[in-house]
PDB file of C-alpha atoms in Angstrom:
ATOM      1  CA  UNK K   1      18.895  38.683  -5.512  1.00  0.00           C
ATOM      2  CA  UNK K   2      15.049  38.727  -5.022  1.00  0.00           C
ATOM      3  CA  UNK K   3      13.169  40.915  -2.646  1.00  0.00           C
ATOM      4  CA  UNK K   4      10.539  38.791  -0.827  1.00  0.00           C
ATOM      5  CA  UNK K   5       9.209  40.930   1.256  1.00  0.00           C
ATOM      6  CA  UNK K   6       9.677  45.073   2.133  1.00  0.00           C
ATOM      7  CA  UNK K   7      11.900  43.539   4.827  1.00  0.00           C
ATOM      8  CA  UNK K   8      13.460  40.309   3.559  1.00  0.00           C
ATOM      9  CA  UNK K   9      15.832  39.576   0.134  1.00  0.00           C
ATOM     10  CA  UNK K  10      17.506  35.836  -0.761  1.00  0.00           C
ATOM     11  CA  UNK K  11      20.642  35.623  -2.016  1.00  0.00           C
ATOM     12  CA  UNK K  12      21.292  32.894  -4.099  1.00  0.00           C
ATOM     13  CA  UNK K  13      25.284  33.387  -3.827  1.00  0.00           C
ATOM     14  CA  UNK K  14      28.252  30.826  -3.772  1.00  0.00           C
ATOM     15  CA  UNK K  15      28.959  31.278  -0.010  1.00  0.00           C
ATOM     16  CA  UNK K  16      32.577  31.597   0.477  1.00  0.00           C
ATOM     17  CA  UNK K  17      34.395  31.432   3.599  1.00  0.00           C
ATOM     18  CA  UNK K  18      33.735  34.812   5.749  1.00  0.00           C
ATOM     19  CA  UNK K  19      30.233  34.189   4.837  1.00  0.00           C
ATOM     20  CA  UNK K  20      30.176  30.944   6.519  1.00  0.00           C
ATOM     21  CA  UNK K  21      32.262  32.599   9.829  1.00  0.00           C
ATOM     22  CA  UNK K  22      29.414  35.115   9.658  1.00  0.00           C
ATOM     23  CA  UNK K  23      26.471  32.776   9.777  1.00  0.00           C
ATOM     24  CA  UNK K  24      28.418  30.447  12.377  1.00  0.00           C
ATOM     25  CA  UNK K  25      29.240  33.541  14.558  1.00  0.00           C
ATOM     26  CA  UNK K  26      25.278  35.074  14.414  1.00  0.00           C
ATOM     27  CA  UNK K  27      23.773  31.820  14.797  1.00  0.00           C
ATOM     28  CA  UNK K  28      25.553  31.704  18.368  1.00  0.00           C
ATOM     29  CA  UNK K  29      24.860  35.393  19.027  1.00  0.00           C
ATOM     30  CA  UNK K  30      21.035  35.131  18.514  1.00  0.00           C
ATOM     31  CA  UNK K  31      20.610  32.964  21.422  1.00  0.00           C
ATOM     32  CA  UNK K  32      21.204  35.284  23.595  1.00  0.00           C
ATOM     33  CA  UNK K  33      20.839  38.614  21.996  1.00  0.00           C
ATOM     34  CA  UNK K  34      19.001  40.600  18.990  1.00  0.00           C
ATOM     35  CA  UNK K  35      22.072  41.874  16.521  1.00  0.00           C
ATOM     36  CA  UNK K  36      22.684  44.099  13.783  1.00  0.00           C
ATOM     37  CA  UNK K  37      25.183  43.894  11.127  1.00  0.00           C
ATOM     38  CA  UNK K  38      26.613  47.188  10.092  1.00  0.00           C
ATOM     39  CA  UNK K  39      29.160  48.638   7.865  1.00  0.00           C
ATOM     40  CA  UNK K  40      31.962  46.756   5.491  1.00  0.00           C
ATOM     41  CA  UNK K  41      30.509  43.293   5.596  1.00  0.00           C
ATOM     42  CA  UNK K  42      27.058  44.556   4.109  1.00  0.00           C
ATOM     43  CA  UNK K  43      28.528  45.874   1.033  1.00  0.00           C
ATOM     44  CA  UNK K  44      30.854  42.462   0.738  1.00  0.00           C
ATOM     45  CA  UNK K  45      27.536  40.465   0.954  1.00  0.00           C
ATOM     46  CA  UNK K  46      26.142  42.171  -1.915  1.00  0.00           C
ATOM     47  CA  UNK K  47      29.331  41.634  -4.071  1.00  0.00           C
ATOM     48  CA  UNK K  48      31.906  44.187  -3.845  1.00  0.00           C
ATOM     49  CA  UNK K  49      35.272  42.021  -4.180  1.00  0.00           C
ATOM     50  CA  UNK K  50      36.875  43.850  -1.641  1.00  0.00           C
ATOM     51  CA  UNK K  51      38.587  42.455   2.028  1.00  0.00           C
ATOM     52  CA  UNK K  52      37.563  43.683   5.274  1.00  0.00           C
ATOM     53  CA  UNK K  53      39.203  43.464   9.116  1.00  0.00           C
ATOM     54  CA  UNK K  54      36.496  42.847  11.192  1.00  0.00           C
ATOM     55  CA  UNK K  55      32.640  42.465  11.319  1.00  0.00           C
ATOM     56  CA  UNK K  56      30.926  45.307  12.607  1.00  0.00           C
ATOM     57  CA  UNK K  57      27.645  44.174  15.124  1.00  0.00           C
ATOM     58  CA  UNK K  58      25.309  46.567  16.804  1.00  0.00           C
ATOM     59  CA  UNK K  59      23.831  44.007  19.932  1.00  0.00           C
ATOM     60  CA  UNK K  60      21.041  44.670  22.133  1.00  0.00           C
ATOM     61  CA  UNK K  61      22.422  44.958  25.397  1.00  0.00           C
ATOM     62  CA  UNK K  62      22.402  41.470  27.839  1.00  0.00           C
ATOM     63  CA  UNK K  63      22.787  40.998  31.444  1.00  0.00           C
ATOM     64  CA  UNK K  64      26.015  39.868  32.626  1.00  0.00           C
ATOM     65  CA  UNK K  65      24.609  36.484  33.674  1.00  0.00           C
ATOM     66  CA  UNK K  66      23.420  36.016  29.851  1.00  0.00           C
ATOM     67  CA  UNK K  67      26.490  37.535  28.343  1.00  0.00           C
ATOM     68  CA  UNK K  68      28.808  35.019  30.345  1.00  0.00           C
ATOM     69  CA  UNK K  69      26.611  31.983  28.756  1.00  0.00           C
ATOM     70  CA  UNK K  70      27.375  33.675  25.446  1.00  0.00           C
ATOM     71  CA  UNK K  71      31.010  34.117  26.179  1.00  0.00           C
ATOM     72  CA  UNK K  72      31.138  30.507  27.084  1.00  0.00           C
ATOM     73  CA  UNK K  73      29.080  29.253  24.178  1.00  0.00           C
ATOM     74  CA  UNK K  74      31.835  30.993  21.834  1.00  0.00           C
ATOM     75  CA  UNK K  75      34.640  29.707  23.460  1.00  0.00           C
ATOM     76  CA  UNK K  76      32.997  25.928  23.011  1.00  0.00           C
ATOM     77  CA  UNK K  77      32.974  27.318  19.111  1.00  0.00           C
ATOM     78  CA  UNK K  78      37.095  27.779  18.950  1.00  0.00           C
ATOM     79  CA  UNK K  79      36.273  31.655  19.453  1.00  0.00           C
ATOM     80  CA  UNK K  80      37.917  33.899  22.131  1.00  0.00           C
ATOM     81  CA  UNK K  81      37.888  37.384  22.433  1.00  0.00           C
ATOM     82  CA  UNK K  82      41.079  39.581  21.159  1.00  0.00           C
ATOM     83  CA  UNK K  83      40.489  42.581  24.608  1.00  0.00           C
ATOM     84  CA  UNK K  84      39.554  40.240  27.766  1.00  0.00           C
ATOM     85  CA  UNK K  85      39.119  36.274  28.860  1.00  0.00           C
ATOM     86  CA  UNK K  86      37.085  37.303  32.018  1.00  0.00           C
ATOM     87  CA  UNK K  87      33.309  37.227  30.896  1.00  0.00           C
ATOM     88  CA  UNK K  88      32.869  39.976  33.773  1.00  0.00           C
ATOM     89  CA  UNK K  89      35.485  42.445  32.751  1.00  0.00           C
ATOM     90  CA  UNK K  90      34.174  41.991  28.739  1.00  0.00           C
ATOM     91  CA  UNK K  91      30.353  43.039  30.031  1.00  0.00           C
ATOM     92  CA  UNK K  92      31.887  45.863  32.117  1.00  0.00           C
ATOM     93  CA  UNK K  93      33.692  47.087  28.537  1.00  0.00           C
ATOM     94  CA  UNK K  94      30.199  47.089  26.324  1.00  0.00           C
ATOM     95  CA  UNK K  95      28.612  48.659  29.722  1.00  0.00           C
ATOM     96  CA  UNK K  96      31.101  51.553  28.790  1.00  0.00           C
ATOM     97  CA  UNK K  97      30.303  52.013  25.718  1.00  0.00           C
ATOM     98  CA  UNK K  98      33.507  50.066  24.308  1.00  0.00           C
ATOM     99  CA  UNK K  99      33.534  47.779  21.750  1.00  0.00           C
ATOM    100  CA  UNK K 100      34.731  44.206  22.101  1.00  0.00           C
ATOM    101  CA  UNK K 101      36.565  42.061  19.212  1.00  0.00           C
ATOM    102  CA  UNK K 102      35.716  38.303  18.913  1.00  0.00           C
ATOM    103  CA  UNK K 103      38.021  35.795  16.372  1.00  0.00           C
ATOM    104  CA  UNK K 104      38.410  32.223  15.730  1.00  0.00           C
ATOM    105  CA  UNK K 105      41.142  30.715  18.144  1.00  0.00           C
ATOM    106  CA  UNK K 106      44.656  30.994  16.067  1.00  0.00           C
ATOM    107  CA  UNK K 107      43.388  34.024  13.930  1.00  0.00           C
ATOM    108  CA  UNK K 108      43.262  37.676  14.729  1.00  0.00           C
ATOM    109  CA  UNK K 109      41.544  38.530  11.304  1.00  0.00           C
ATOM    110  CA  UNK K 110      39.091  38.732  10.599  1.00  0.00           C
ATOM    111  CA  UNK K 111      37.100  39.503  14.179  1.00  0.00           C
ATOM    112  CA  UNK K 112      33.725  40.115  15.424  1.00  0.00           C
ATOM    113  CA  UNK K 113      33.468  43.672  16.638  1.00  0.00           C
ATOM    114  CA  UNK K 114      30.417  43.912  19.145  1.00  0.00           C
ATOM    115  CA  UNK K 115      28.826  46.888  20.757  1.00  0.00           C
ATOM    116  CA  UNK K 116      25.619  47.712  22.653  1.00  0.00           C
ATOM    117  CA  UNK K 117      23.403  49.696  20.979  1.00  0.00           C
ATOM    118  CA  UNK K 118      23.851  53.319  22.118  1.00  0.00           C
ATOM    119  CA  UNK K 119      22.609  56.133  19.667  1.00  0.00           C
ATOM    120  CA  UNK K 120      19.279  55.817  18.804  1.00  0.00           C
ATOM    121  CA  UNK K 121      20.220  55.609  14.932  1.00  0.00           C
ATOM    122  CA  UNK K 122      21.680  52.398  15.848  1.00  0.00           C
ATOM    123  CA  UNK K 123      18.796  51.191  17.916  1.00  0.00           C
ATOM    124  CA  UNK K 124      16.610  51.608  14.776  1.00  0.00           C
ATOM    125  CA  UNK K 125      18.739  49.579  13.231  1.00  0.00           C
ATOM    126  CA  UNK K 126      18.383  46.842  15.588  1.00  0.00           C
ATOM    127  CA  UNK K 127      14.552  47.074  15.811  1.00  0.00           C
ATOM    128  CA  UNK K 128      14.211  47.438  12.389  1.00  0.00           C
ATOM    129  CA  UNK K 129      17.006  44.926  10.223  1.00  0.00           C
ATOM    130  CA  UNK K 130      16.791  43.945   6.649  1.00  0.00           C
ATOM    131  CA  UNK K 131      16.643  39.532   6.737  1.00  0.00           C
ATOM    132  CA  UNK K 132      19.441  38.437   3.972  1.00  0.00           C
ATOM    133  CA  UNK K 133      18.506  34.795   3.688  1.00  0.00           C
ATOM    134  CA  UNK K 134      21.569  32.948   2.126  1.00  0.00           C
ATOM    135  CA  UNK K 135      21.501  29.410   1.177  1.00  0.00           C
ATOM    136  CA  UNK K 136      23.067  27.520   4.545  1.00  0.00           C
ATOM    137  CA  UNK K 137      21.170  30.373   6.941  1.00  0.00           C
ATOM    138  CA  UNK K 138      20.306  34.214   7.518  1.00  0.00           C
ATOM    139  CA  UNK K 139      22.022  37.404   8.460  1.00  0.00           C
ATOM    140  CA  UNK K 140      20.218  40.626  10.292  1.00  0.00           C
ATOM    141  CA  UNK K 141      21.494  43.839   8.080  1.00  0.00           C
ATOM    142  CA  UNK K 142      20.661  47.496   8.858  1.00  0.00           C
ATOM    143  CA  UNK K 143      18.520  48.792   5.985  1.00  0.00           C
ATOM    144  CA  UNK K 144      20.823  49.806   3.052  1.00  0.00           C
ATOM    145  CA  UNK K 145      19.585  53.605   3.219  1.00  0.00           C
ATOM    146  CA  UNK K 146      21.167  53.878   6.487  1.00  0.00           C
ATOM    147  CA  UNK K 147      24.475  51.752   5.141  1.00  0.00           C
ATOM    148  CA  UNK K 148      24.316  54.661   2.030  1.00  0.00           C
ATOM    149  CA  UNK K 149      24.121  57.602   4.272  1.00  0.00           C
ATOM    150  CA  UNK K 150      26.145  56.198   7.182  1.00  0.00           C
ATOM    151  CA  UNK K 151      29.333  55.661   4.422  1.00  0.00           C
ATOM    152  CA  UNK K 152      28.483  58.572   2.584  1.00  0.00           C
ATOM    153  CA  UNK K 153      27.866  61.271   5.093  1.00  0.00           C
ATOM    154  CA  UNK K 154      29.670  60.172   8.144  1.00  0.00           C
ATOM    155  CA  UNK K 155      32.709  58.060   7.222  1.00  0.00           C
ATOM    156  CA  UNK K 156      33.719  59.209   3.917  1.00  0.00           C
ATOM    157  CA  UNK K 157      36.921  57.759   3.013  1.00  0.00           C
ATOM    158  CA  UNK K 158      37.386  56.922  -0.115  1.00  0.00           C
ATOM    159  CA  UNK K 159      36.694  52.900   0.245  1.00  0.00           C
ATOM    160  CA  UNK K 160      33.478  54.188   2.174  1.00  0.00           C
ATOM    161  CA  UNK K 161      32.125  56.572  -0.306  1.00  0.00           C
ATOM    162  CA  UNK K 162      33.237  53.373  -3.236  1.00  0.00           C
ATOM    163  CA  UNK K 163      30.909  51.117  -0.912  1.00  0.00           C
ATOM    164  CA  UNK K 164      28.215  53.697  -0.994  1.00  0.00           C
ATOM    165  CA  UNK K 165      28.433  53.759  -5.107  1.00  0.00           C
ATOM    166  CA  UNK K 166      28.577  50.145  -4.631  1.00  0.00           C
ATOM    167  CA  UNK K 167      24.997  49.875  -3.114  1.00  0.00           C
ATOM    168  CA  UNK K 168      23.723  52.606  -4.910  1.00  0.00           C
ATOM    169  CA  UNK K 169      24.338  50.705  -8.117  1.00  0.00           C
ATOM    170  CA  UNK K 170      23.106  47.409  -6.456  1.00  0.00           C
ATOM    171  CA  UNK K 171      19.844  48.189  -5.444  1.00  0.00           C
ATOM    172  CA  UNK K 172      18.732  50.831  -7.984  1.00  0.00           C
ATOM    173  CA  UNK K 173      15.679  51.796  -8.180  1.00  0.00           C
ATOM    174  CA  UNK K 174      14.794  50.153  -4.912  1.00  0.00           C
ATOM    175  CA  UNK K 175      15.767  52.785  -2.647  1.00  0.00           C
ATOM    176  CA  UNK K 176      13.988  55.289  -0.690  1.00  0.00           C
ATOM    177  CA  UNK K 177      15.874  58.358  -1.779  1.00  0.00           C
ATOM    178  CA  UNK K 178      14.260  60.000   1.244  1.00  0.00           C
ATOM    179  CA  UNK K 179      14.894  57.602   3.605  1.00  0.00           C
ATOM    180  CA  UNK K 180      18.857  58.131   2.771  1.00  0.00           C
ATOM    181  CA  UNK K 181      17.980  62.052   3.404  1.00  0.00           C
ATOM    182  CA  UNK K 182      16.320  61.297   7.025  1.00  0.00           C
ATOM    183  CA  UNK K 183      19.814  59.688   7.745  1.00  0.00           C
ATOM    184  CA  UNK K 184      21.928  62.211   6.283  1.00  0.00           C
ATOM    185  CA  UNK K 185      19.795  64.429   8.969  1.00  0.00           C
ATOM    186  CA  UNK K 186      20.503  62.551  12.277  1.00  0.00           C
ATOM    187  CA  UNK K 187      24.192  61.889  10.968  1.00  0.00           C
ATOM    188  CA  UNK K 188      24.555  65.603  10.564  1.00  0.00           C
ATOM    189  CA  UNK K 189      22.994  66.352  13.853  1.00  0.00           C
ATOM    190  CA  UNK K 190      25.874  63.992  15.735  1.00  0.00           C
TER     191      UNK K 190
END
């Protein structure tokens, strides 16, 4: 792992085979759409041997017009989405606030779970991601303060507060101690 920038690490990893659903999935997705990846895949992508359901992505929010080009883009990938097949009624459930779950046709796990961006900790997220580039392409990650405090102080199951540890141990003595503190704030405040 090297740092190339405040904003941008390579990861010189053997790529193995959610890694490669992730990159095919986000290289569709930024077409139409900045993204965020949040949550268990982060802490997977920086090497704890663990498994993990679904893919958790924070989206800027599209119009329906763009989100149906998406939606049909996907489906000419072998995706299809696990809660609708009307492009309409899927936009109407992220207008809501609901999440939606994407897989590869023939496979439930492990899914894409998209939402817009509605809290404005998750909007910072988006504006502000952390570039992973891997050797066959690049993933948008929230900064790993946020992933810390976000496991730590608002999920906090056991496998959450392991993931925390996880990061904590990966990337010490690059973290901004107070930046994890600024998070723990707006979590608290939710």
């Amino acid at each position: 792992m090297k740092f190339l920038d405040k904003s941008t690490i390579k990861l010189d990893k053997v790529e193995n085979e959610l890694d490669n659903l992730v990159l095919d999935f986000v290289k569709i997705l930024e077409k139409y759409t900045k993204y965020v990846i949040v949550s268990d895949y982060v802490v997977i992508l920086f090497g704890r041997a663990r498994a993990t359901e679904d893919i958790d992505i924070f989206i800027e929010k599209m119009n329906p017009n763009q989100f149906k080009n998406f939606f049909k883009e996907l489906e000419g990938n072998s995706y299809y989405c696990l809660n609708s097949d009307d492009a309409r009624d899927m936009h109407e459930h992220l207008e809501e606030g609901l999440a939606l779950r994407f897989a590869k046709k023939g496979s439930i796990i492990p899914n894409f779970e998209i939402k817009f961006v509605k809290r404005e900790i998750n909007a910072e997220a988006l504006r502000n991601p952390l570039k992973v580039v891997l050797p066959s392409g690049e993933v948008l990650i929230s900064n790993i303060e946020q992933q810390i405090a976000f496991k730590r102080y608002f999920l906090k199951s056991d496998k959450d507060l392991e993931d925390a540890e996880h990061l904590e141990k990966v990337f010490e003595g690059k973290l901004d101690k107070n930046l994890i503190q600024h998070y723990k704030k707006i979590i608290d405040a939710l």
